[in-house]
Amino acid sequence: MTNSARHALGVLAGLLLPALLAAGLWYGVGELSVTAQRELRVSWVALGVLAVSGILLAFLAGSRLSPVASLLGGLAYTGLGVLPFAEISTGTRLLPDALLPSSLQSGFMTLTYSGLQFLLGVALLVVSAFPSRWRGRARAVDPYEGQWQPGPSPYLPPPTGRPEDATRPMYRE
């Protein structure tokens, strides 16, 4: 895959995967906490959604696709994670109360106000900062390229292509 195709797919993944990951994390955390508080049981659906979100996060952070994907996700998560700290510093309400459906809103508030949203954002930004992720695969190199290659001996007659030439010694007896 060429470098430009790898980065183009990285931009596409960077726009889609962080949104899916955020929805999965917010739903999973919100549903798990609401079910545990109201019914004193574990929501297996929420655990499954969190497991799939963990797989998406691992793919976003460790993929050889392109670091653009983790960079875009890291910027979005860091921006959302900074909002509670900005609210505390300025004393103004920046996050609306009824932005999302109830289970997503609960998970969003839990992740954002606990600082985990900020932590995920910074982790994705750091992962995208490694220089080795920005480089493509090294092209296959011929180890003998540019080196002297042995040719036919100038002291022997040229081979004729006959089968007995293959058994002929390379030196004169």
Short mmCIF file of N, CA and C in Angstrom, two decimals:
data_model
loop_
_atom_site.label_atom_id
_atom_site.label_comp_id
_atom_site.label_asym_id
_atom_site.label_seq_id
_atom_site.Cartn_x
_atom_site.Cartn_y
_atom_site.Cartn_z
N MET A 1 0.85 -1.16 0.00
CA MET A 1 0.00 0.00 0.00
C MET A 1 0.90 1.23 0.00
N THR A 2 0.58 2.19 -0.82
CA THR A 2 1.39 3.39 -0.89
C THR A 2 1.14 4.26 0.34
N ASN A 3 2.06 5.18 0.59
CA ASN A 3 1.94 6.06 1.75
C ASN A 3 0.71 6.95 1.66
N SER A 4 0.42 7.45 0.46
CA SER A 4 -0.75 8.34 0.32
C SER A 4 -2.04 7.58 0.55
N ALA A 5 -2.13 6.34 0.08
CA ALA A 5 -3.33 5.54 0.33
C ALA A 5 -3.46 5.20 1.81
N ARG A 6 -2.34 4.93 2.45
CA ARG A 6 -2.35 4.62 3.88
C ARG A 6 -2.84 5.81 4.69
N HIS A 7 -2.40 7.01 4.34
CA HIS A 7 -2.84 8.19 5.07
C HIS A 7 -4.27 8.57 4.73
N ALA A 8 -4.70 8.34 3.50
CA ALA A 8 -6.10 8.61 3.14
C ALA A 8 -7.04 7.69 3.92
N LEU A 9 -6.67 6.42 4.03
CA LEU A 9 -7.47 5.50 4.85
C LEU A 9 -7.40 5.87 6.32
N GLY A 10 -6.27 6.42 6.74
CA GLY A 10 -6.13 6.89 8.12
C GLY A 10 -7.06 8.05 8.42
N VAL A 11 -7.23 8.97 7.47
CA VAL A 11 -8.15 10.09 7.67
C VAL A 11 -9.58 9.56 7.76
N LEU A 12 -9.93 8.62 6.89
CA LEU A 12 -11.27 8.04 6.93
C LEU A 12 -11.51 7.32 8.25
N ALA A 13 -10.54 6.54 8.68
CA ALA A 13 -10.66 5.85 9.97
C ALA A 13 -10.66 6.84 11.13
N GLY A 14 -9.92 7.92 11.00
CA GLY A 14 -9.88 8.94 12.05
C GLY A 14 -11.18 9.70 12.19
N LEU A 15 -11.96 9.75 11.14
CA LEU A 15 -13.26 10.40 11.22
C LEU A 15 -14.36 9.46 11.71
N LEU A 16 -14.26 8.17 11.38
CA LEU A 16 -15.31 7.22 11.74
C LEU A 16 -15.08 6.52 13.09
N LEU A 17 -13.88 5.98 13.28
CA LEU A 17 -13.62 5.16 14.47
C LEU A 17 -13.73 5.91 15.79
N PRO A 18 -13.21 7.13 15.93
CA PRO A 18 -13.37 7.81 17.22
C PRO A 18 -14.83 8.09 17.58
N ALA A 19 -15.66 8.37 16.59
CA ALA A 19 -17.08 8.59 16.87
C ALA A 19 -17.75 7.29 17.33
N LEU A 20 -17.44 6.19 16.65
CA LEU A 20 -18.00 4.89 17.07
C LEU A 20 -17.47 4.49 18.44
N LEU A 21 -16.21 4.74 18.68
CA LEU A 21 -15.60 4.42 19.97
C LEU A 21 -16.23 5.25 21.08
N ALA A 22 -16.43 6.53 20.85
CA ALA A 22 -17.05 7.39 21.86
C ALA A 22 -18.47 6.93 22.16
N ALA A 23 -19.24 6.62 21.12
CA ALA A 23 -20.61 6.16 21.34
C ALA A 23 -20.62 4.85 22.13
N GLY A 24 -19.71 3.94 21.79
CA GLY A 24 -19.64 2.67 22.52
C GLY A 24 -19.22 2.86 23.97
N LEU A 25 -18.23 3.70 24.20
CA LEU A 25 -17.77 3.95 25.57
C LEU A 25 -18.86 4.63 26.39
N TRP A 26 -19.49 5.65 25.82
CA TRP A 26 -20.52 6.38 26.55
C TRP A 26 -21.72 5.50 26.85
N TYR A 27 -22.13 4.70 25.86
CA TYR A 27 -23.27 3.80 26.11
C TYR A 27 -22.90 2.73 27.13
N GLY A 28 -21.73 2.12 26.95
CA GLY A 28 -21.33 1.03 27.84
C GLY A 28 -21.18 1.49 29.28
N VAL A 29 -20.49 2.59 29.50
CA VAL A 29 -20.30 3.10 30.86
C VAL A 29 -21.62 3.56 31.46
N GLY A 30 -22.42 4.28 30.65
CA GLY A 30 -23.70 4.77 31.15
C GLY A 30 -24.67 3.65 31.49
N GLU A 31 -24.80 2.70 30.58
CA GLU A 31 -25.73 1.58 30.82
C GLU A 31 -25.26 0.71 31.97
N LEU A 32 -23.97 0.48 32.06
CA LEU A 32 -23.44 -0.35 33.14
C LEU A 32 -23.68 0.32 34.50
N SER A 33 -23.43 1.61 34.60
CA SER A 33 -23.61 2.28 35.89
C SER A 33 -25.09 2.44 36.24
N VAL A 34 -25.94 2.76 35.27
CA VAL A 34 -27.38 2.92 35.56
C VAL A 34 -28.00 1.58 35.94
N THR A 35 -27.65 0.52 35.24
CA THR A 35 -28.19 -0.81 35.57
C THR A 35 -27.71 -1.27 36.95
N ALA A 36 -26.47 -1.02 37.25
CA ALA A 36 -25.95 -1.42 38.56
C ALA A 36 -26.60 -0.63 39.68
N GLN A 37 -26.86 0.66 39.47
CA GLN A 37 -27.48 1.48 40.52
C GLN A 37 -28.96 1.18 40.70
N ARG A 38 -29.69 0.98 39.61
CA ARG A 38 -31.14 0.78 39.70
C ARG A 38 -31.52 -0.65 40.04
N GLU A 39 -30.88 -1.62 39.40
CA GLU A 39 -31.32 -3.00 39.52
C GLU A 39 -30.33 -3.91 40.24
N LEU A 40 -29.21 -3.40 40.62
CA LEU A 40 -28.15 -4.17 41.29
C LEU A 40 -27.77 -5.43 40.51
N ARG A 41 -27.60 -5.26 39.22
CA ARG A 41 -27.15 -6.36 38.37
C ARG A 41 -26.19 -5.81 37.31
N VAL A 42 -25.54 -6.74 36.63
CA VAL A 42 -24.58 -6.37 35.59
C VAL A 42 -25.27 -6.44 34.23
N SER A 43 -25.08 -5.43 33.42
CA SER A 43 -25.62 -5.45 32.07
C SER A 43 -24.59 -6.08 31.14
N TRP A 44 -24.88 -7.27 30.66
CA TRP A 44 -23.94 -7.98 29.81
C TRP A 44 -23.83 -7.33 28.44
N VAL A 45 -24.91 -6.70 28.01
CA VAL A 45 -24.85 -5.97 26.73
C VAL A 45 -23.86 -4.81 26.85
N ALA A 46 -23.92 -4.09 27.96
CA ALA A 46 -22.99 -2.98 28.17
C ALA A 46 -21.56 -3.47 28.24
N LEU A 47 -21.33 -4.60 28.88
CA LEU A 47 -19.97 -5.17 28.92
C LEU A 47 -19.49 -5.57 27.53
N GLY A 48 -20.39 -6.13 26.73
CA GLY A 48 -20.03 -6.48 25.36
C GLY A 48 -19.69 -5.26 24.53
N VAL A 49 -20.48 -4.19 24.69
CA VAL A 49 -20.21 -2.94 23.96
C VAL A 49 -18.88 -2.36 24.41
N LEU A 50 -18.57 -2.43 25.70
CA LEU A 50 -17.28 -1.95 26.19
C LEU A 50 -16.12 -2.79 25.64
N ALA A 51 -16.33 -4.10 25.50
CA ALA A 51 -15.29 -4.95 24.94
C ALA A 51 -15.02 -4.60 23.47
N VAL A 52 -16.08 -4.37 22.71
CA VAL A 52 -15.92 -3.97 21.31
C VAL A 52 -15.26 -2.60 21.23
N SER A 53 -15.61 -1.72 22.15
CA SER A 53 -14.97 -0.40 22.19
C SER A 53 -13.49 -0.52 22.51
N GLY A 54 -13.13 -1.43 23.37
CA GLY A 54 -11.72 -1.67 23.66
C GLY A 54 -10.96 -2.17 22.45
N ILE A 55 -11.60 -3.01 21.65
CA ILE A 55 -10.97 -3.51 20.42
C ILE A 55 -10.79 -2.36 19.44
N LEU A 56 -11.80 -1.50 19.32
CA LEU A 56 -11.68 -0.33 18.44
C LEU A 56 -10.56 0.60 18.91
N LEU A 57 -10.47 0.79 20.22
CA LEU A 57 -9.41 1.64 20.77
C LEU A 57 -8.03 1.06 20.48
N ALA A 58 -7.90 -0.25 20.63
CA ALA A 58 -6.61 -0.89 20.33
C ALA A 58 -6.27 -0.77 18.85
N PHE A 59 -7.26 -0.91 17.98
CA PHE A 59 -7.01 -0.76 16.55
C PHE A 59 -6.63 0.68 16.22
N LEU A 60 -7.28 1.62 16.85
CA LEU A 60 -6.99 3.03 16.60
C LEU A 60 -5.60 3.40 17.08
N ALA A 61 -5.19 2.84 18.20
CA ALA A 61 -3.89 3.19 18.78
C ALA A 61 -2.73 2.41 18.16
N GLY A 62 -2.95 1.18 17.77
CA GLY A 62 -1.83 0.35 17.36
C GLY A 62 -1.81 -0.03 15.90
N SER A 63 -2.69 0.51 15.11
CA SER A 63 -2.78 0.12 13.72
C SER A 63 -1.61 0.67 12.91
N ARG A 64 -1.20 -0.09 11.89
CA ARG A 64 -0.18 0.38 10.94
C ARG A 64 -0.84 1.18 9.83
N LEU A 65 -2.14 1.42 9.96
CA LEU A 65 -2.86 2.13 8.92
C LEU A 65 -2.27 3.52 8.72
N SER A 66 -2.42 4.38 9.67
CA SER A 66 -1.83 5.72 9.62
C SER A 66 -2.02 6.35 10.98
N PRO A 67 -1.07 7.14 11.44
CA PRO A 67 -1.24 7.82 12.72
C PRO A 67 -2.23 8.97 12.65
N VAL A 68 -2.69 9.32 11.47
CA VAL A 68 -3.69 10.38 11.33
C VAL A 68 -4.97 9.97 12.06
N ALA A 69 -5.30 8.68 12.03
CA ALA A 69 -6.51 8.20 12.70
C ALA A 69 -6.44 8.44 14.20
N SER A 70 -5.35 8.08 14.82
CA SER A 70 -5.23 8.30 16.27
C SER A 70 -5.05 9.78 16.59
N LEU A 71 -4.46 10.54 15.68
CA LEU A 71 -4.29 11.97 15.89
C LEU A 71 -5.65 12.69 15.91
N LEU A 72 -6.50 12.37 14.94
CA LEU A 72 -7.83 13.00 14.90
C LEU A 72 -8.66 12.61 16.12
N GLY A 73 -8.64 11.33 16.47
CA GLY A 73 -9.36 10.89 17.65
C GLY A 73 -8.81 11.50 18.93
N GLY A 74 -7.49 11.60 19.01
CA GLY A 74 -6.87 12.20 20.20
C GLY A 74 -7.21 13.67 20.35
N LEU A 75 -7.25 14.38 19.24
CA LEU A 75 -7.63 15.80 19.31
C LEU A 75 -9.08 15.97 19.78
N ALA A 76 -9.97 15.12 19.25
CA ALA A 76 -11.38 15.22 19.64
C ALA A 76 -11.57 14.87 21.11
N TYR A 77 -10.97 13.77 21.56
CA TYR A 77 -11.14 13.34 22.96
C TYR A 77 -10.47 14.32 23.93
N THR A 78 -9.33 14.86 23.55
CA THR A 78 -8.66 15.83 24.42
C THR A 78 -9.49 17.10 24.51
N GLY A 79 -10.05 17.53 23.39
CA GLY A 79 -10.91 18.71 23.41
C GLY A 79 -12.12 18.53 24.30
N LEU A 80 -12.77 17.37 24.21
CA LEU A 80 -13.91 17.10 25.09
C LEU A 80 -13.48 16.93 26.54
N GLY A 81 -12.31 16.38 26.74
CA GLY A 81 -11.82 16.16 28.11
C GLY A 81 -11.38 17.42 28.81
N VAL A 82 -11.03 18.45 28.06
CA VAL A 82 -10.60 19.71 28.65
C VAL A 82 -11.80 20.56 29.11
N LEU A 83 -12.96 20.33 28.52
CA LEU A 83 -14.14 21.15 28.83
C LEU A 83 -14.49 21.20 30.32
N PRO A 84 -14.48 20.09 31.07
CA PRO A 84 -14.80 20.20 32.50
C PRO A 84 -13.78 21.05 33.26
N PHE A 85 -12.51 20.96 32.88
CA PHE A 85 -11.50 21.77 33.56
C PHE A 85 -11.69 23.24 33.23
N ALA A 86 -12.11 23.52 31.98
CA ALA A 86 -12.40 24.90 31.60
C ALA A 86 -13.63 25.41 32.34
N GLU A 87 -14.62 24.54 32.56
CA GLU A 87 -15.81 24.93 33.34
C GLU A 87 -15.43 25.32 34.76
N ILE A 88 -14.56 24.53 35.35
CA ILE A 88 -14.15 24.79 36.73
C ILE A 88 -13.35 26.09 36.80
N SER A 89 -12.48 26.30 35.81
CA SER A 89 -11.63 27.49 35.81
C SER A 89 -12.42 28.78 35.57
N THR A 90 -13.37 28.71 34.64
CA THR A 90 -14.11 29.93 34.29
C THR A 90 -15.39 30.12 35.09
N GLY A 91 -15.91 29.07 35.65
CA GLY A 91 -17.16 29.15 36.40
C GLY A 91 -18.39 29.21 35.52
N THR A 92 -18.25 28.95 34.23
CA THR A 92 -19.40 28.94 33.33
C THR A 92 -19.68 27.52 32.86
N ARG A 93 -20.92 27.26 32.56
CA ARG A 93 -21.33 25.93 32.11
C ARG A 93 -21.06 25.81 30.61
N LEU A 94 -20.19 24.89 30.21
CA LEU A 94 -19.84 24.69 28.81
C LEU A 94 -20.51 23.46 28.20
N LEU A 95 -20.80 22.46 29.03
CA LEU A 95 -21.43 21.23 28.55
C LEU A 95 -22.92 21.27 28.86
N PRO A 96 -23.77 21.12 27.84
CA PRO A 96 -25.22 21.13 28.10
C PRO A 96 -25.66 19.87 28.84
N ASP A 97 -26.76 19.99 29.59
CA ASP A 97 -27.24 18.85 30.38
C ASP A 97 -27.91 17.78 29.54
N ALA A 98 -28.69 18.15 28.56
CA ALA A 98 -29.45 17.18 27.78
C ALA A 98 -28.97 17.16 26.34
N LEU A 99 -27.74 16.80 26.15
CA LEU A 99 -27.15 16.78 24.81
C LEU A 99 -27.44 15.46 24.11
N LEU A 100 -27.46 14.37 24.84
CA LEU A 100 -27.57 13.03 24.28
C LEU A 100 -28.71 12.27 24.94
N PRO A 101 -29.09 11.10 24.41
CA PRO A 101 -30.05 10.24 25.11
C PRO A 101 -29.51 9.85 26.49
N SER A 102 -30.39 9.41 27.37
CA SER A 102 -30.06 9.26 28.79
C SER A 102 -28.85 8.35 29.06
N SER A 103 -28.80 7.15 28.45
CA SER A 103 -27.68 6.25 28.75
C SER A 103 -26.38 6.81 28.18
N LEU A 104 -26.43 7.43 27.00
CA LEU A 104 -25.22 8.04 26.45
C LEU A 104 -24.80 9.26 27.27
N GLN A 105 -25.78 10.05 27.72
CA GLN A 105 -25.48 11.25 28.51
C GLN A 105 -24.81 10.87 29.83
N SER A 106 -25.31 9.82 30.46
CA SER A 106 -24.73 9.37 31.73
C SER A 106 -23.28 8.92 31.54
N GLY A 107 -23.03 8.14 30.49
CA GLY A 107 -21.67 7.68 30.22
C GLY A 107 -20.75 8.82 29.83
N PHE A 108 -21.27 9.77 29.03
CA PHE A 108 -20.48 10.92 28.64
C PHE A 108 -20.07 11.74 29.86
N MET A 109 -21.02 12.01 30.74
CA MET A 109 -20.71 12.80 31.94
C MET A 109 -19.73 12.06 32.85
N THR A 110 -19.91 10.76 32.97
CA THR A 110 -19.00 9.97 33.81
C THR A 110 -17.58 10.01 33.27
N LEU A 111 -17.44 9.74 31.97
CA LEU A 111 -16.09 9.72 31.38
C LEU A 111 -15.46 11.11 31.33
N THR A 112 -16.27 12.12 31.06
CA THR A 112 -15.72 13.47 30.91
C THR A 112 -15.35 14.08 32.25
N TYR A 113 -16.24 14.01 33.22
CA TYR A 113 -15.98 14.65 34.51
C TYR A 113 -15.01 13.86 35.38
N SER A 114 -14.80 12.59 35.07
CA SER A 114 -13.80 11.83 35.82
C SER A 114 -12.39 12.02 35.26
N GLY A 115 -12.29 12.59 34.06
CA GLY A 115 -10.98 12.81 33.45
C GLY A 115 -10.55 11.70 32.51
N LEU A 116 -11.35 10.65 32.39
CA LEU A 116 -10.96 9.54 31.52
C LEU A 116 -11.01 9.92 30.04
N GLN A 117 -11.91 10.81 29.68
CA GLN A 117 -11.97 11.29 28.29
C GLN A 117 -10.67 12.02 27.93
N PHE A 118 -10.19 12.84 28.84
CA PHE A 118 -8.93 13.56 28.65
C PHE A 118 -7.76 12.57 28.58
N LEU A 119 -7.77 11.57 29.45
CA LEU A 119 -6.72 10.55 29.46
C LEU A 119 -6.66 9.80 28.13
N LEU A 120 -7.81 9.40 27.61
CA LEU A 120 -7.84 8.71 26.33
C LEU A 120 -7.32 9.61 25.21
N GLY A 121 -7.70 10.88 25.25
CA GLY A 121 -7.24 11.82 24.22
C GLY A 121 -5.74 12.00 24.23
N VAL A 122 -5.19 12.17 25.41
CA VAL A 122 -3.73 12.35 25.51
C VAL A 122 -3.01 11.07 25.09
N ALA A 123 -3.54 9.92 25.47
CA ALA A 123 -2.92 8.65 25.07
C ALA A 123 -2.91 8.50 23.55
N LEU A 124 -4.01 8.84 22.89
CA LEU A 124 -4.05 8.74 21.43
C LEU A 124 -3.13 9.76 20.77
N LEU A 125 -3.00 10.92 21.36
CA LEU A 125 -2.06 11.92 20.80
C LEU A 125 -0.62 11.44 20.93
N VAL A 126 -0.27 10.85 22.06
CA VAL A 126 1.09 10.35 22.26
C VAL A 126 1.38 9.20 21.31
N VAL A 127 0.41 8.32 21.12
CA VAL A 127 0.60 7.19 20.21
C VAL A 127 0.85 7.68 18.79
N SER A 128 0.19 8.75 18.40
CA SER A 128 0.37 9.24 17.02
C SER A 128 1.65 10.05 16.86
N ALA A 129 2.36 10.33 17.92
CA ALA A 129 3.57 11.15 17.84
C ALA A 129 4.83 10.36 17.50
N PHE A 130 4.78 9.03 17.54
CA PHE A 130 5.98 8.24 17.25
C PHE A 130 6.35 8.36 15.78
N PRO A 131 7.59 8.72 15.47
CA PRO A 131 8.00 8.92 14.07
C PRO A 131 7.89 7.65 13.23
N SER A 132 8.06 6.49 13.83
CA SER A 132 8.01 5.25 13.05
C SER A 132 6.62 5.00 12.48
N ARG A 133 5.58 5.55 13.10
CA ARG A 133 4.23 5.35 12.57
C ARG A 133 3.95 6.22 11.36
N TRP A 134 4.71 7.30 11.17
CA TRP A 134 4.48 8.19 10.04
C TRP A 134 5.18 7.69 8.79
N ARG A 135 6.19 6.84 8.96
CA ARG A 135 6.91 6.31 7.81
C ARG A 135 6.20 5.09 7.27
N GLY A 136 6.28 4.90 5.97
CA GLY A 136 5.73 3.70 5.35
C GLY A 136 6.70 2.55 5.52
N ARG A 137 6.32 1.44 4.96
CA ARG A 137 7.23 0.30 4.99
C ARG A 137 8.44 0.58 4.13
N ALA A 138 9.56 0.07 4.58
CA ALA A 138 10.79 0.24 3.79
C ALA A 138 10.69 -0.62 2.54
N ARG A 139 11.18 -0.08 1.43
CA ARG A 139 11.13 -0.86 0.20
C ARG A 139 12.15 -1.99 0.28
N ALA A 140 11.89 -3.04 -0.46
CA ALA A 140 12.81 -4.17 -0.47
C ALA A 140 14.11 -3.74 -1.12
N VAL A 141 15.20 -4.00 -0.46
CA VAL A 141 16.51 -3.57 -0.94
C VAL A 141 17.28 -4.80 -1.39
N ASP A 142 17.88 -4.69 -2.57
CA ASP A 142 18.76 -5.73 -3.07
C ASP A 142 20.09 -5.60 -2.33
N PRO A 143 20.50 -6.63 -1.57
CA PRO A 143 21.74 -6.49 -0.79
C PRO A 143 22.98 -6.35 -1.67
N TYR A 144 22.87 -6.73 -2.93
CA TYR A 144 24.04 -6.67 -3.81
C TYR A 144 23.98 -5.47 -4.75
N GLU A 145 22.99 -4.60 -4.55
CA GLU A 145 22.84 -3.45 -5.43
C GLU A 145 24.06 -2.53 -5.30
N GLY A 146 24.65 -2.19 -6.41
CA GLY A 146 25.79 -1.30 -6.42
C GLY A 146 27.11 -1.98 -6.10
N GLN A 147 27.10 -3.26 -5.81
CA GLN A 147 28.33 -3.97 -5.50
C GLN A 147 28.86 -4.65 -6.77
N TRP A 148 30.12 -4.99 -6.72
CA TRP A 148 30.74 -5.68 -7.84
C TRP A 148 30.16 -7.07 -7.96
N GLN A 149 29.77 -7.44 -9.15
CA GLN A 149 29.25 -8.77 -9.44
C GLN A 149 30.28 -9.52 -10.27
N PRO A 150 30.60 -10.75 -9.90
CA PRO A 150 31.59 -11.49 -10.70
C PRO A 150 31.02 -11.81 -12.08
N GLY A 151 31.82 -11.65 -13.07
CA GLY A 151 31.42 -11.98 -14.44
C GLY A 151 32.27 -13.13 -14.95
N PRO A 152 32.18 -13.39 -16.22
CA PRO A 152 33.01 -14.46 -16.78
C PRO A 152 34.49 -14.07 -16.74
N SER A 153 35.31 -15.05 -16.62
CA SER A 153 36.75 -14.81 -16.55
C SER A 153 37.27 -14.34 -17.91
N PRO A 154 38.07 -13.31 -17.90
CA PRO A 154 38.63 -12.85 -19.19
C PRO A 154 39.71 -13.81 -19.73
N TYR A 155 40.15 -14.77 -18.93
CA TYR A 155 41.22 -15.67 -19.32
C TYR A 155 40.72 -16.98 -19.89
N LEU A 156 39.42 -17.26 -19.77
CA LEU A 156 38.85 -18.51 -20.28
C LEU A 156 38.00 -18.19 -21.50
N PRO A 157 37.85 -19.17 -22.37
CA PRO A 157 36.95 -18.94 -23.52
C PRO A 157 35.51 -18.81 -23.02
N PRO A 158 34.70 -18.04 -23.69
CA PRO A 158 33.32 -17.87 -23.25
C PRO A 158 32.56 -19.18 -23.33
N PRO A 159 31.61 -19.39 -22.41
CA PRO A 159 30.83 -20.63 -22.47
C PRO A 159 29.96 -20.65 -23.73
N THR A 160 29.77 -21.84 -24.24
CA THR A 160 29.00 -21.99 -25.49
C THR A 160 27.56 -22.36 -25.22
N GLY A 161 27.22 -22.71 -24.00
CA GLY A 161 25.86 -23.12 -23.68
C GLY A 161 25.66 -24.60 -23.80
N ARG A 162 26.73 -25.35 -24.13
CA ARG A 162 26.61 -26.80 -24.23
C ARG A 162 26.64 -27.41 -22.84
N PRO A 163 26.03 -28.60 -22.64
CA PRO A 163 26.00 -29.23 -21.31
C PRO A 163 27.38 -29.53 -20.76
N GLU A 164 28.34 -29.83 -21.60
CA GLU A 164 29.67 -30.15 -21.08
C GLU A 164 30.36 -28.92 -20.51
N ASP A 165 29.89 -27.72 -20.88
CA ASP A 165 30.46 -26.50 -20.31
C ASP A 165 30.13 -26.37 -18.83
N ALA A 166 29.03 -26.93 -18.41
CA ALA A 166 28.62 -26.82 -17.00
C ALA A 166 29.55 -27.61 -16.11
N THR A 167 30.15 -28.68 -16.61
CA THR A 167 31.05 -29.49 -15.80
C THR A 167 32.50 -29.06 -15.98
N ARG A 168 32.76 -28.17 -16.90
CA ARG A 168 34.13 -27.73 -17.17
C ARG A 168 34.63 -26.93 -15.99
N PRO A 169 35.83 -27.14 -15.52
CA PRO A 169 36.36 -26.35 -14.41
C PRO A 169 36.55 -24.91 -14.82
N MET A 170 36.49 -24.03 -13.87
CA MET A 170 36.63 -22.61 -14.13
C MET A 170 38.10 -22.19 -14.27
N TYR A 171 39.01 -23.10 -14.15
CA TYR A 171 40.42 -22.79 -14.29
C TYR A 171 41.05 -23.79 -15.25
N ARG A 172 42.19 -23.49 -15.75
CA ARG A 172 42.87 -24.40 -16.69
C ARG A 172 43.70 -25.37 -15.90
N GLU A 173 43.69 -26.58 -16.36
CA GLU A 173 44.47 -27.62 -15.68
C GLU A 173 45.82 -27.78 -16.32
#
